[in-house]
Amino acid sequence: MPKDYDVEEAFRAIENELLNSMMKNLSHHRAEETKEGYNWTSWQAEQLKALNIYKQKNSKKFNKQFRDINDKINKSILLHRKVGATDQEKEILEAIKKGAKLTHKAESTIEGAFFRINDRKLDALLNEVNGSMRRAETAMLRMANDQYRKAIFNAQVYFNTGAGTYEKAVDMATKDYLGRGINCIQYKNGARVNIASYAAMALRTANTRAYLQGEGAKRQEWGISTVVVHKRGLPCPKCANWTGKILIDDVWSGGKASDGPYPLMSQAIAGGLYHPNCKDGHSTYFPGISDKPEKITKKEMKQAVIAEKQENRKKLIQRNVDKFDRLSNYSLDEENKKKYATRTNKWNNIKEFSNGINIEKVAESGKFNSKRVGNNNVDLIKMKKEFGKKFNQLTNDSATNNSLRKYAKAMLTHRNGTDGEDLYIISKKAGKKLFSKTNSNNILGVELNKEEIELIRQMPSKIGIHNHPTNILPTGSDFVVAGYRKYDFGLVITHDLKVFKYKVGNRPFPATYLDNKVDKYMGKNYNLPILEAQEKALQELSKEGLIEWKEILA
């Protein structure tokens, strides 16, 4: 599934701009202090004028931005629909090679009706999402205006009750609003959510539905409707009852109850599958071809409940990080800014701890570097010939490709015949070297201190590149590091002159999730060599949408 458009970041930027503009107005147009005290009446009149200008400017500026966001949302949904169909066709053709007896039905007399039905489904999805986003965007600007007006009149009230200074009075009047952010979306149960979080959820759900529509349309063309719900690590408890089960897809693939002795997809959805923000998925089940699906065990179900609680706690922690970050950034009183900055740091520390990652100890490579394929010698003559061509199409920027080629050769030359590893961080846009670590004494890994890691995290649009003297594929630690340090993608360069490109998906996972799968395939039940075990484990995580990876060929 393609990567989602980052609609949450787009709305966060607008939210921050609205908050910043309001607080600047409140800061610049201070109430006039006289012998009798502050002239609040005059100040309120001045602020109401500023509010009218604020409303007019925001309506003109952000309605244009909203149109741009909505256009990108539509393109994202259409892309997911297209990729869903393409991915499904590849899967079906692969199954046919393995013996699946399927016939393409696109040339039948129902072709026109078939495509019209699917077009109507897609149009309905687009209309639903566009309508909900337009309502949310209107509510966003309305709330910003209402909260500004409320702050204008409450500032005097707080000052009269002992706030002490003008800045403290304004901070008290805006504290709740800044703390919550623009939480203009209210659900039926009364719960309110921030518009950025809502937009991300709405788009993720719509993209999933569009992708499933694309898959389903392609299944209809080939006359197959049986699917199996993925077992992706630990499912959410809402979906667990359906994980690992074969279903007849009567929702997207045109299946009927008579297609087999399996429950209907519509029953599963009514029972909780594909709820809003759902991260589960399904793939085609080819009778006699597909492996028998794995069911969820009682132990895994208990772990899923615990994992959901941990995920909810992480969301709570992130909400508190965002809350105190807004308060520290936009409060007027210096004492308040320092107080909230301290709280932000506290919650950030809690966040790091809850992630279960010791950032100072995590390094590229990790567990499986004790396994080796071949030796650590580099064929430098061969490196000067075909090897360089592998970097020609890595990015759309030739300067970046040249830079990656240059530093890949440099690390292989430097570490030839040793088990040492080098790390380079390269700018994706211009190919500039942003950071390097080539003097590490650590064998089979590149460890950085906390300050170095934080420096890398703050760098924009970057690529991490390091070598594997053991000639193995990217490891669990490689993916964890790439996700935490916010690489656009990473490159592993092996001493036998292979190049592997890798990146993480939208959901984090511990290094052990991948490494334990490799262990399983190397164990007595499978007894696969390290590279085959790694490849099989990486393919599983790819299907779950957790990672992307591939070998780069010349």
Coordinates of C-alpha atoms in Angstrom, one line a residue:
M1 CA 0.0 0.0 0.0
P2 CA 1.4 3.4 -0.9
K3 CA 2.4 5.9 1.9
D4 CA -0.4 8.1 3.1
Y5 CA -0.3 11.9 2.3
D6 CA 0.7 13.6 5.6
V7 CA -2.6 15.5 6.1
E8 CA -2.0 15.6 9.8
E9 CA 1.2 17.7 9.3
A10 CA -0.7 20.0 6.9
F11 CA -3.4 20.7 9.5
R12 CA -0.9 21.0 12.3
A13 CA 0.8 23.8 10.3
I14 CA -2.5 25.7 9.8
E15 CA -3.4 25.2 13.5
N16 CA 0.0 26.6 14.6
E17 CA -0.3 29.5 12.2
L18 CA -3.8 30.4 13.6
L19 CA -2.6 30.2 17.2
N20 CA 0.6 32.2 16.5
S21 CA -1.4 34.9 14.7
M22 CA -3.8 35.3 17.6
M23 CA -1.1 35.4 20.2
K24 CA 0.9 38.0 18.2
N25 CA -2.1 40.2 18.1
L26 CA -2.7 39.9 21.8
S27 CA 1.0 40.6 22.4
H28 CA 1.4 43.6 20.2
H29 CA -1.9 45.4 21.0
R30 CA -1.4 45.6 24.8
A31 CA -3.9 47.2 27.0
E32 CA -3.0 50.8 27.8
E33 CA -1.9 51.1 31.5
T34 CA -3.1 54.3 33.3
K35 CA -2.9 55.5 36.9
E36 CA -6.4 53.9 37.4
G37 CA -5.2 50.6 35.9
Y38 CA -5.6 49.1 32.4
N39 CA -8.0 50.7 29.9
W40 CA -9.7 47.4 29.1
T41 CA -12.7 49.0 27.2
S42 CA -10.4 50.6 24.7
W43 CA -8.2 47.5 24.5
Q44 CA -11.3 45.3 23.8
A45 CA -12.5 47.6 21.0
E46 CA -9.0 47.5 19.4
Q47 CA -8.8 43.7 19.7
L48 CA -12.3 43.3 18.1
K49 CA -11.0 45.3 15.1
A50 CA -8.0 43.0 15.0
L51 CA -10.3 40.0 15.2
N52 CA -12.3 41.1 12.1
I53 CA -9.0 41.5 10.2
Y54 CA -7.9 38.1 11.5
K55 CA -11.1 36.5 10.3
Q56 CA -10.9 38.1 6.8
K57 CA -7.3 37.2 6.3
N58 CA -7.7 33.6 7.5
S59 CA -10.8 33.0 5.3
K60 CA -9.0 34.2 2.2
K61 CA -5.6 32.5 3.0
F62 CA -6.7 29.2 4.4
N63 CA -9.6 28.4 2.1
K64 CA -7.0 28.4 -0.6
Q65 CA -4.8 26.0 1.5
F66 CA -7.8 23.8 2.2
R67 CA -8.5 23.4 -1.5
D68 CA -4.9 22.3 -2.0
I69 CA -5.2 19.9 0.9
N70 CA -8.5 18.5 -0.4
D71 CA -7.0 18.1 -3.8
K72 CA -4.1 16.1 -2.4
I73 CA -6.5 14.0 -0.4
N74 CA -8.4 13.1 -3.6
K75 CA -5.2 12.2 -5.4
S76 CA -4.1 10.0 -2.4
I77 CA -7.4 8.1 -2.5
L78 CA -7.2 7.6 -6.2
L79 CA -3.6 6.5 -6.0
H80 CA -4.5 3.9 -3.4
R81 CA -7.4 2.7 -5.6
K82 CA -5.1 2.3 -8.5
V83 CA -2.3 0.6 -6.6
G84 CA -4.8 -1.8 -4.9
A85 CA -5.9 -3.0 -8.4
T86 CA -2.3 -3.3 -9.6
D87 CA -1.0 -5.1 -6.6
Q88 CA -4.0 -7.5 -6.7
E89 CA -3.4 -8.3 -10.4
K90 CA 0.2 -9.2 -9.7
E91 CA -0.9 -11.5 -6.9
I92 CA -3.5 -13.2 -9.1
L93 CA -1.1 -13.7 -12.0
E94 CA 1.5 -15.2 -9.6
A95 CA -1.2 -17.6 -8.3
I96 CA -2.1 -18.6 -11.9
K97 CA 1.6 -19.5 -12.5
K98 CA 1.3 -21.7 -9.4
G99 CA -1.8 -23.5 -10.8
A100 CA -4.8 -21.4 -9.9
K101 CA -7.7 -22.0 -12.3
L102 CA -9.0 -18.5 -13.0
T103 CA -10.6 -16.8 -16.0
H104 CA -10.6 -13.1 -16.8
K105 CA -14.2 -11.8 -17.1
A106 CA -13.6 -8.2 -18.2
E107 CA -14.8 -9.1 -21.8
S108 CA -18.1 -10.4 -20.6
T109 CA -21.5 -8.7 -21.3
I110 CA -21.5 -7.3 -17.8
E111 CA -18.3 -5.4 -18.3
G112 CA -20.1 -2.0 -18.5
A113 CA -22.3 -2.5 -15.5
F114 CA -19.3 -3.9 -13.6
F115 CA -17.2 -0.8 -14.1
R116 CA -20.1 1.6 -13.5
I117 CA -20.8 0.0 -10.1
N118 CA -17.1 0.3 -9.1
D119 CA -17.0 3.9 -10.3
R120 CA -20.1 4.7 -8.2
K121 CA -18.4 3.2 -5.1
L122 CA -15.3 5.3 -5.7
D123 CA -17.4 8.5 -6.3
A124 CA -19.3 7.8 -3.1
L125 CA -16.1 7.5 -1.1
L126 CA -14.7 10.7 -2.5
N127 CA -17.9 12.6 -1.9
E128 CA -18.1 11.3 1.7
V129 CA -14.5 12.3 2.5
N130 CA -14.7 15.7 0.7
G131 CA -17.9 16.5 2.6
S132 CA -16.5 15.6 6.0
M133 CA -13.3 17.5 5.3
R134 CA -15.1 20.7 4.2
R135 CA -17.2 20.6 7.3
A136 CA -14.2 20.1 9.5
E137 CA -12.3 23.0 7.8
T138 CA -15.2 25.4 8.3
A139 CA -15.4 24.3 12.0
M140 CA -11.7 24.9 12.4
L141 CA -11.9 28.6 11.3
R142 CA -15.1 29.1 13.3
M143 CA -13.5 27.8 16.5
A144 CA -10.4 29.9 16.0
N145 CA -12.6 33.0 15.7
D146 CA -14.8 32.1 18.7
Q147 CA -11.8 31.3 20.9
Y148 CA -10.1 34.6 20.0
R149 CA -13.3 36.5 20.9
K150 CA -13.6 34.6 24.1
A151 CA -10.0 35.5 25.1
I152 CA -10.6 39.2 24.5
F153 CA -13.3 39.4 27.1
N154 CA -11.9 36.9 29.6
A155 CA -8.5 38.6 29.9
Q156 CA -10.0 41.4 31.9
V157 CA -11.9 39.0 34.1
Y158 CA -8.7 37.1 35.0
F159 CA -6.8 40.3 35.5
N160 CA -9.5 41.6 37.9
T161 CA -9.3 38.3 39.9
G162 CA -5.6 38.7 40.6
A163 CA -3.6 37.6 37.5
G164 CA -1.0 40.2 38.3
T165 CA 0.2 41.3 34.9
Y166 CA -1.3 41.8 31.5
E167 CA 0.8 38.8 30.1
K168 CA -0.4 36.5 32.9
A169 CA -4.0 37.6 32.3
V170 CA -3.8 36.8 28.6
D171 CA -2.1 33.5 29.3
M172 CA -5.0 32.5 31.7
A173 CA -7.6 33.5 29.2
T174 CA -6.0 31.4 26.4
K175 CA -4.6 28.5 28.5
D176 CA -7.5 26.0 27.8
Y177 CA -7.5 26.8 24.1
L178 CA -3.8 26.5 23.7
G179 CA -3.7 23.3 25.8
R180 CA -6.4 21.6 23.7
G181 CA -5.5 23.0 20.3
I182 CA -8.3 23.3 17.7
N183 CA -10.4 20.3 18.8
C184 CA -13.4 21.3 16.7
I185 CA -14.4 17.7 15.9
Q186 CA -17.0 16.2 18.2
Y187 CA -18.1 12.6 18.0
K188 CA -21.6 11.3 18.9
N189 CA -20.4 10.3 22.4
G190 CA -19.4 13.9 23.1
A191 CA -15.7 13.3 22.8
R192 CA -13.7 16.0 21.1
V193 CA -10.6 15.5 19.0
N194 CA -8.0 17.8 17.4
I195 CA -8.7 18.4 13.7
A196 CA -5.2 17.2 12.7
S197 CA -5.7 13.9 14.4
Y198 CA -9.2 13.6 12.9
A199 CA -7.9 14.4 9.4
A200 CA -5.2 11.7 9.6
M201 CA -7.7 9.1 10.8
A202 CA -10.2 10.0 8.1
L203 CA -7.6 9.8 5.3
R204 CA -6.1 6.6 6.6
T205 CA -9.5 5.0 6.7
A206 CA -10.5 6.3 3.2
N207 CA -7.1 5.2 1.7
T208 CA -7.6 1.7 3.1
R209 CA -11.2 1.5 1.7
A210 CA -9.9 2.8 -1.7
Y211 CA -7.1 0.2 -1.8
L212 CA -9.6 -2.5 -0.9
Q213 CA -11.9 -1.3 -3.6
G214 CA -9.1 -1.6 -6.1
E215 CA -8.2 -5.1 -5.0
G216 CA -11.9 -6.1 -5.0
A217 CA -12.5 -4.8 -8.5
K218 CA -9.6 -6.8 -9.8
R219 CA -10.9 -10.0 -8.0
Q220 CA -14.3 -9.5 -9.6
E221 CA -12.6 -9.4 -13.0
W222 CA -11.0 -12.7 -12.3
G223 CA -14.0 -14.3 -10.6
I224 CA -12.6 -15.0 -7.2
S225 CA -14.0 -13.6 -3.9
T226 CA -12.3 -15.6 -1.1
V227 CA -9.9 -13.7 1.1
V228 CA -8.0 -14.2 4.3
V229 CA -7.5 -11.6 7.0
H230 CA -3.8 -11.0 7.7
K231 CA -2.1 -12.0 10.9
R232 CA 0.1 -9.0 11.3
G233 CA 2.0 -9.3 14.6
L234 CA -0.6 -8.5 17.2
P235 CA -4.1 -7.4 15.9
C236 CA -6.2 -4.9 17.6
P237 CA -8.8 -6.6 19.9
K238 CA -11.7 -5.3 17.8
C239 CA -10.5 -7.3 14.8
A240 CA -8.9 -10.3 16.5
N241 CA -12.0 -12.5 16.1
W242 CA -11.6 -12.3 12.3
T243 CA -7.8 -12.5 12.1
G244 CA -6.5 -15.6 10.3
K245 CA -10.0 -16.5 9.0
I246 CA -11.1 -17.1 5.4
L247 CA -14.0 -14.9 4.3
I248 CA -16.1 -14.4 1.2
D249 CA -15.7 -10.7 0.2
D250 CA -19.2 -9.6 -0.6
V251 CA -18.3 -5.9 0.1
W252 CA -15.5 -5.2 -2.5
S253 CA -15.1 -8.3 -4.6
G254 CA -18.8 -9.1 -5.4
G255 CA -18.8 -12.4 -3.5
K256 CA -22.0 -14.4 -2.6
A257 CA -22.7 -16.7 0.3
S258 CA -22.8 -19.6 -2.3
D259 CA -19.1 -19.0 -3.1
G260 CA -18.0 -21.2 -0.3
P261 CA -18.4 -22.4 3.3
Y262 CA -17.0 -19.2 4.8
P263 CA -18.4 -16.2 6.6
L264 CA -19.2 -13.0 4.6
M265 CA -17.0 -9.9 4.8
S266 CA -20.1 -7.9 5.6
Q267 CA -20.5 -10.0 8.7
A268 CA -16.9 -9.4 9.7
I269 CA -17.3 -5.6 9.3
A270 CA -20.5 -5.6 11.3
G271 CA -18.5 -7.5 14.0
G272 CA -15.7 -4.9 14.2
L273 CA -13.3 -5.5 11.3
Y274 CA -12.2 -2.4 9.4
H275 CA -13.3 0.1 12.0
P276 CA -12.1 3.7 11.7
N277 CA -8.3 3.9 11.8
C278 CA -8.1 0.1 11.4
K279 CA -4.6 -1.1 10.4
D280 CA -5.6 -4.7 9.5
G281 CA -5.8 -6.0 6.0
H282 CA -6.7 -9.0 3.9
S283 CA -5.3 -10.7 0.8
T284 CA -6.8 -13.2 -1.7
Y285 CA -7.2 -16.8 -0.6
F286 CA -6.5 -19.1 -3.5
P287 CA -7.9 -22.6 -2.6
G288 CA -5.2 -25.2 -3.0
I289 CA -2.5 -22.6 -3.6
S290 CA -2.5 -20.3 -0.5
D291 CA -1.0 -21.5 2.8
K292 CA -3.4 -22.4 5.5
P293 CA -4.0 -19.2 7.6
E294 CA -2.7 -19.0 11.1
K295 CA -5.3 -18.3 13.8
I296 CA -4.8 -16.0 16.8
T297 CA -3.9 -17.9 20.0
K298 CA -5.3 -17.1 23.4
K299 CA -1.8 -15.9 24.4
E300 CA -1.6 -13.6 21.4
M301 CA -5.1 -12.3 22.2
K302 CA -4.0 -11.3 25.8
Q303 CA -0.9 -9.7 24.3
A304 CA -3.1 -7.8 21.8
V305 CA -5.1 -6.3 24.7
I306 CA -1.9 -5.3 26.5
A307 CA -0.5 -3.8 23.3
E308 CA -3.7 -1.7 22.7
K309 CA -3.4 -0.3 26.3
Q310 CA 0.2 0.5 25.6
E311 CA -0.7 2.2 22.3
N312 CA -3.4 4.2 24.0
R313 CA -0.9 5.3 26.7
K314 CA 1.5 6.4 24.0
K315 CA -1.2 8.5 22.4
L316 CA -2.0 10.1 25.8
I317 CA 1.7 10.9 26.2
Q318 CA 1.9 12.4 22.8
R319 CA -1.1 14.6 23.5
N320 CA 0.6 15.9 26.6
V321 CA 3.8 16.6 24.7
D322 CA 1.8 18.6 22.1
K323 CA -0.2 20.4 24.8
F324 CA 2.7 21.7 26.8
D325 CA 4.7 22.4 23.6
R326 CA 1.9 24.7 22.4
L327 CA 1.7 26.4 25.8
S328 CA 5.4 26.9 26.0
N329 CA 5.6 28.3 22.5
Y330 CA 2.6 30.7 22.6
S331 CA 2.3 31.9 26.2
L332 CA 3.3 35.5 26.7
D333 CA 4.6 35.5 30.3
E334 CA 8.3 34.3 30.4
E335 CA 7.7 32.5 33.7
N336 CA 4.9 30.5 32.2
K337 CA 6.9 29.8 29.0
K338 CA 9.7 28.3 31.2
K339 CA 7.2 26.3 33.3
Y340 CA 5.6 24.8 30.3
A341 CA 8.9 24.1 28.6
T342 CA 9.9 22.0 31.6
R343 CA 6.6 20.1 31.4
T344 CA 7.3 19.5 27.7
N345 CA 10.7 18.0 28.4
K346 CA 9.2 15.8 31.2
W347 CA 6.7 14.3 28.8
N348 CA 9.2 13.9 26.1
N349 CA 11.4 11.9 28.5
I350 CA 8.3 9.8 29.4
K351 CA 7.7 9.3 25.7
E352 CA 11.3 8.0 25.1
F353 CA 11.0 5.6 28.0
S354 CA 7.6 4.3 26.9
N355 CA 9.0 3.5 23.5
G356 CA 11.1 0.9 25.1
I357 CA 14.2 1.9 23.1
N358 CA 17.5 2.9 24.7
I359 CA 18.4 5.5 22.1
E360 CA 22.1 5.6 23.2
K361 CA 22.5 1.9 22.7
V362 CA 20.6 1.3 19.5
A363 CA 22.9 1.0 16.5
E364 CA 22.7 0.1 12.8
S365 CA 23.1 -3.7 12.2
G366 CA 22.5 -5.4 15.5
K367 CA 21.7 -9.0 16.4
F368 CA 22.3 -10.9 13.2
N369 CA 25.8 -9.5 12.5
S370 CA 27.1 -12.5 14.4
K371 CA 25.9 -14.5 11.3
R372 CA 28.1 -14.2 8.3
V373 CA 27.9 -15.0 4.6
G374 CA 31.3 -15.3 2.9
N375 CA 34.0 -13.1 4.3
N376 CA 34.7 -9.4 4.9
N377 CA 37.0 -8.9 2.0
V378 CA 36.0 -6.4 -0.8
D379 CA 36.8 -7.1 -4.4
L380 CA 38.1 -3.6 -5.1
I381 CA 38.7 -4.3 -8.8
K382 CA 35.1 -5.4 -9.3
M383 CA 33.9 -2.5 -7.2
K384 CA 35.4 -0.1 -9.8
K385 CA 33.4 -1.7 -12.6
E386 CA 29.7 -2.6 -12.4
F387 CA 29.1 -1.7 -8.7
G388 CA 28.8 2.1 -9.3
K389 CA 25.9 1.6 -11.8
K390 CA 23.7 0.5 -8.9
F391 CA 23.4 4.1 -7.7
N392 CA 22.4 5.7 -11.0
Q393 CA 18.6 5.7 -10.3
L394 CA 18.4 5.6 -6.5
T395 CA 16.9 9.1 -6.4
N396 CA 15.8 11.7 -8.9
D397 CA 18.8 13.9 -8.1
S398 CA 22.1 13.0 -9.9
A399 CA 24.2 14.9 -7.3
T400 CA 22.7 12.8 -4.5
N401 CA 23.2 9.5 -6.5
N402 CA 26.9 10.5 -7.1
S403 CA 27.3 11.3 -3.4
L404 CA 25.9 7.9 -2.3
R405 CA 28.1 6.1 -4.8
K406 CA 31.2 8.0 -3.6
Y407 CA 30.6 7.3 0.1
A408 CA 29.6 3.7 -0.5
K409 CA 33.0 3.1 -2.2
A410 CA 34.8 5.0 0.6
M411 CA 33.4 2.9 3.4
L412 CA 34.1 -0.4 1.5
T413 CA 37.6 0.7 0.8
H414 CA 38.1 1.9 4.4
R415 CA 36.6 -1.2 6.0
N416 CA 38.0 -3.8 3.5
G417 CA 39.0 -7.0 5.3
T418 CA 37.7 -5.7 8.7
D419 CA 34.5 -6.1 10.7
G420 CA 34.2 -2.3 11.3
E421 CA 31.3 -0.3 10.0
D422 CA 31.0 3.3 8.8
L423 CA 28.0 5.6 8.7
Y424 CA 27.2 8.5 6.5
I425 CA 24.1 10.8 6.6
I426 CA 23.5 12.3 3.1
S427 CA 21.1 15.1 2.2
K428 CA 18.5 13.7 -0.2
K429 CA 18.0 17.0 -2.0
A430 CA 21.6 18.0 -2.8
G431 CA 23.8 15.0 -1.9
K432 CA 25.7 17.0 0.7
K433 CA 27.3 15.0 3.5
L434 CA 25.5 16.0 6.7
F435 CA 27.3 13.7 9.2
S436 CA 29.7 10.8 9.3
K437 CA 31.1 8.3 11.8
T438 CA 34.1 6.4 10.4
N439 CA 36.3 6.0 13.5
S440 CA 34.0 3.8 15.6
N441 CA 35.8 1.0 17.4
N442 CA 32.5 -0.9 17.7
I443 CA 32.7 -4.1 15.7
L444 CA 29.7 -5.0 13.6
G445 CA 27.7 -1.8 14.4
V446 CA 27.9 2.0 14.5
E447 CA 26.9 3.4 17.9
L448 CA 26.3 7.1 18.4
N449 CA 25.9 9.1 21.5
K450 CA 22.6 10.8 22.4
E451 CA 23.8 14.2 21.2
E452 CA 24.8 12.8 17.8
I453 CA 21.5 11.0 17.4
E454 CA 19.5 14.1 18.3
L455 CA 21.5 16.1 15.8
I456 CA 20.7 13.6 13.0
R457 CA 17.0 13.6 14.0
Q458 CA 16.8 17.3 13.4
M459 CA 18.3 17.2 9.9
P460 CA 15.8 17.6 7.1
S461 CA 15.3 15.0 4.3
K462 CA 18.2 12.6 4.7
I463 CA 19.5 9.2 3.8
G464 CA 21.5 6.9 6.1
I465 CA 24.1 4.6 4.5
H466 CA 26.3 2.0 6.3
N467 CA 28.1 -1.2 5.5
H468 CA 27.6 -4.8 6.5
P469 CA 30.9 -6.7 6.6
T470 CA 28.9 -9.9 7.2
N471 CA 27.1 -9.5 3.9
I472 CA 23.6 -9.9 5.4
L473 CA 20.4 -8.0 4.7
P474 CA 18.9 -5.1 6.8
T475 CA 18.3 -6.2 10.4
G476 CA 15.6 -5.2 12.9
S477 CA 17.9 -2.7 14.4
D478 CA 18.5 -1.1 11.0
F479 CA 14.8 -0.5 10.6
V480 CA 14.3 0.8 14.2
V481 CA 17.2 3.2 13.7
A482 CA 15.9 4.4 10.3
G483 CA 12.5 5.1 11.9
Y484 CA 13.7 6.9 15.0
R485 CA 16.3 9.0 13.2
K486 CA 13.7 9.9 10.5
Y487 CA 15.6 8.7 7.5
D488 CA 13.9 9.1 4.1
F489 CA 15.4 5.7 3.5
G490 CA 18.5 3.7 4.4
L491 CA 21.1 1.9 2.4
V492 CA 23.0 -1.2 3.4
I493 CA 26.2 -1.8 1.5
T494 CA 27.6 -5.3 1.8
H495 CA 31.3 -6.3 1.4
D496 CA 30.2 -8.7 -1.4
L497 CA 29.1 -5.6 -3.3
K498 CA 25.3 -5.8 -2.9
V499 CA 23.1 -2.7 -2.2
F500 CA 19.9 -2.9 -0.2
K501 CA 17.4 0.0 0.1
Y502 CA 15.1 0.0 3.1
K503 CA 12.6 2.2 4.9
V504 CA 9.9 2.0 7.6
G505 CA 6.2 2.2 7.1
N506 CA 3.7 4.2 9.2
R507 CA 3.8 2.0 12.3
P508 CA 6.8 1.5 14.6
F509 CA 7.8 -2.0 15.7
P510 CA 10.6 -3.3 18.0
A511 CA 13.7 -4.8 16.4
T512 CA 12.8 -8.2 17.9
Y513 CA 9.6 -8.4 15.8
L514 CA 11.7 -8.9 12.7
D515 CA 14.7 -10.7 14.3
N516 CA 12.4 -13.3 16.0
K517 CA 10.9 -14.2 12.6
V518 CA 14.4 -14.7 11.3
D519 CA 15.1 -16.9 14.3
K520 CA 12.0 -18.9 13.5
Y521 CA 13.0 -19.5 9.9
M522 CA 16.6 -20.5 10.9
G523 CA 15.2 -22.9 13.5
K524 CA 14.6 -26.6 13.4
N525 CA 11.2 -26.4 11.8
Y526 CA 12.5 -24.5 8.7
N527 CA 16.3 -24.7 8.9
L528 CA 16.8 -22.0 6.3
P529 CA 20.2 -20.3 5.8
I530 CA 20.5 -16.7 7.2
L531 CA 19.8 -14.9 3.9
E532 CA 16.7 -17.0 3.0
A533 CA 15.4 -16.6 6.5
Q534 CA 15.9 -12.9 6.4
E535 CA 14.3 -12.6 3.0
K536 CA 11.2 -14.5 4.1
A537 CA 10.9 -12.5 7.3
L538 CA 11.3 -9.2 5.4
Q539 CA 8.7 -10.2 2.9
E540 CA 6.2 -10.9 5.8
L541 CA 6.8 -7.4 7.3
S542 CA 6.4 -5.9 3.8
K543 CA 3.0 -7.5 3.4
E544 CA 2.0 -6.1 6.7
G545 CA 2.9 -2.6 5.5
L546 CA 5.6 -2.2 8.2
I547 CA 8.6 -1.8 5.9
E548 CA 9.7 -1.5 2.3
W549 CA 13.0 -3.0 1.1
K550 CA 14.6 -4.2 -2.1
E551 CA 18.0 -5.1 -3.5
I552 CA 19.3 -2.4 -6.0
L553 CA 20.7 -4.0 -9.1
A554 CA 23.0 -2.5 -11.8

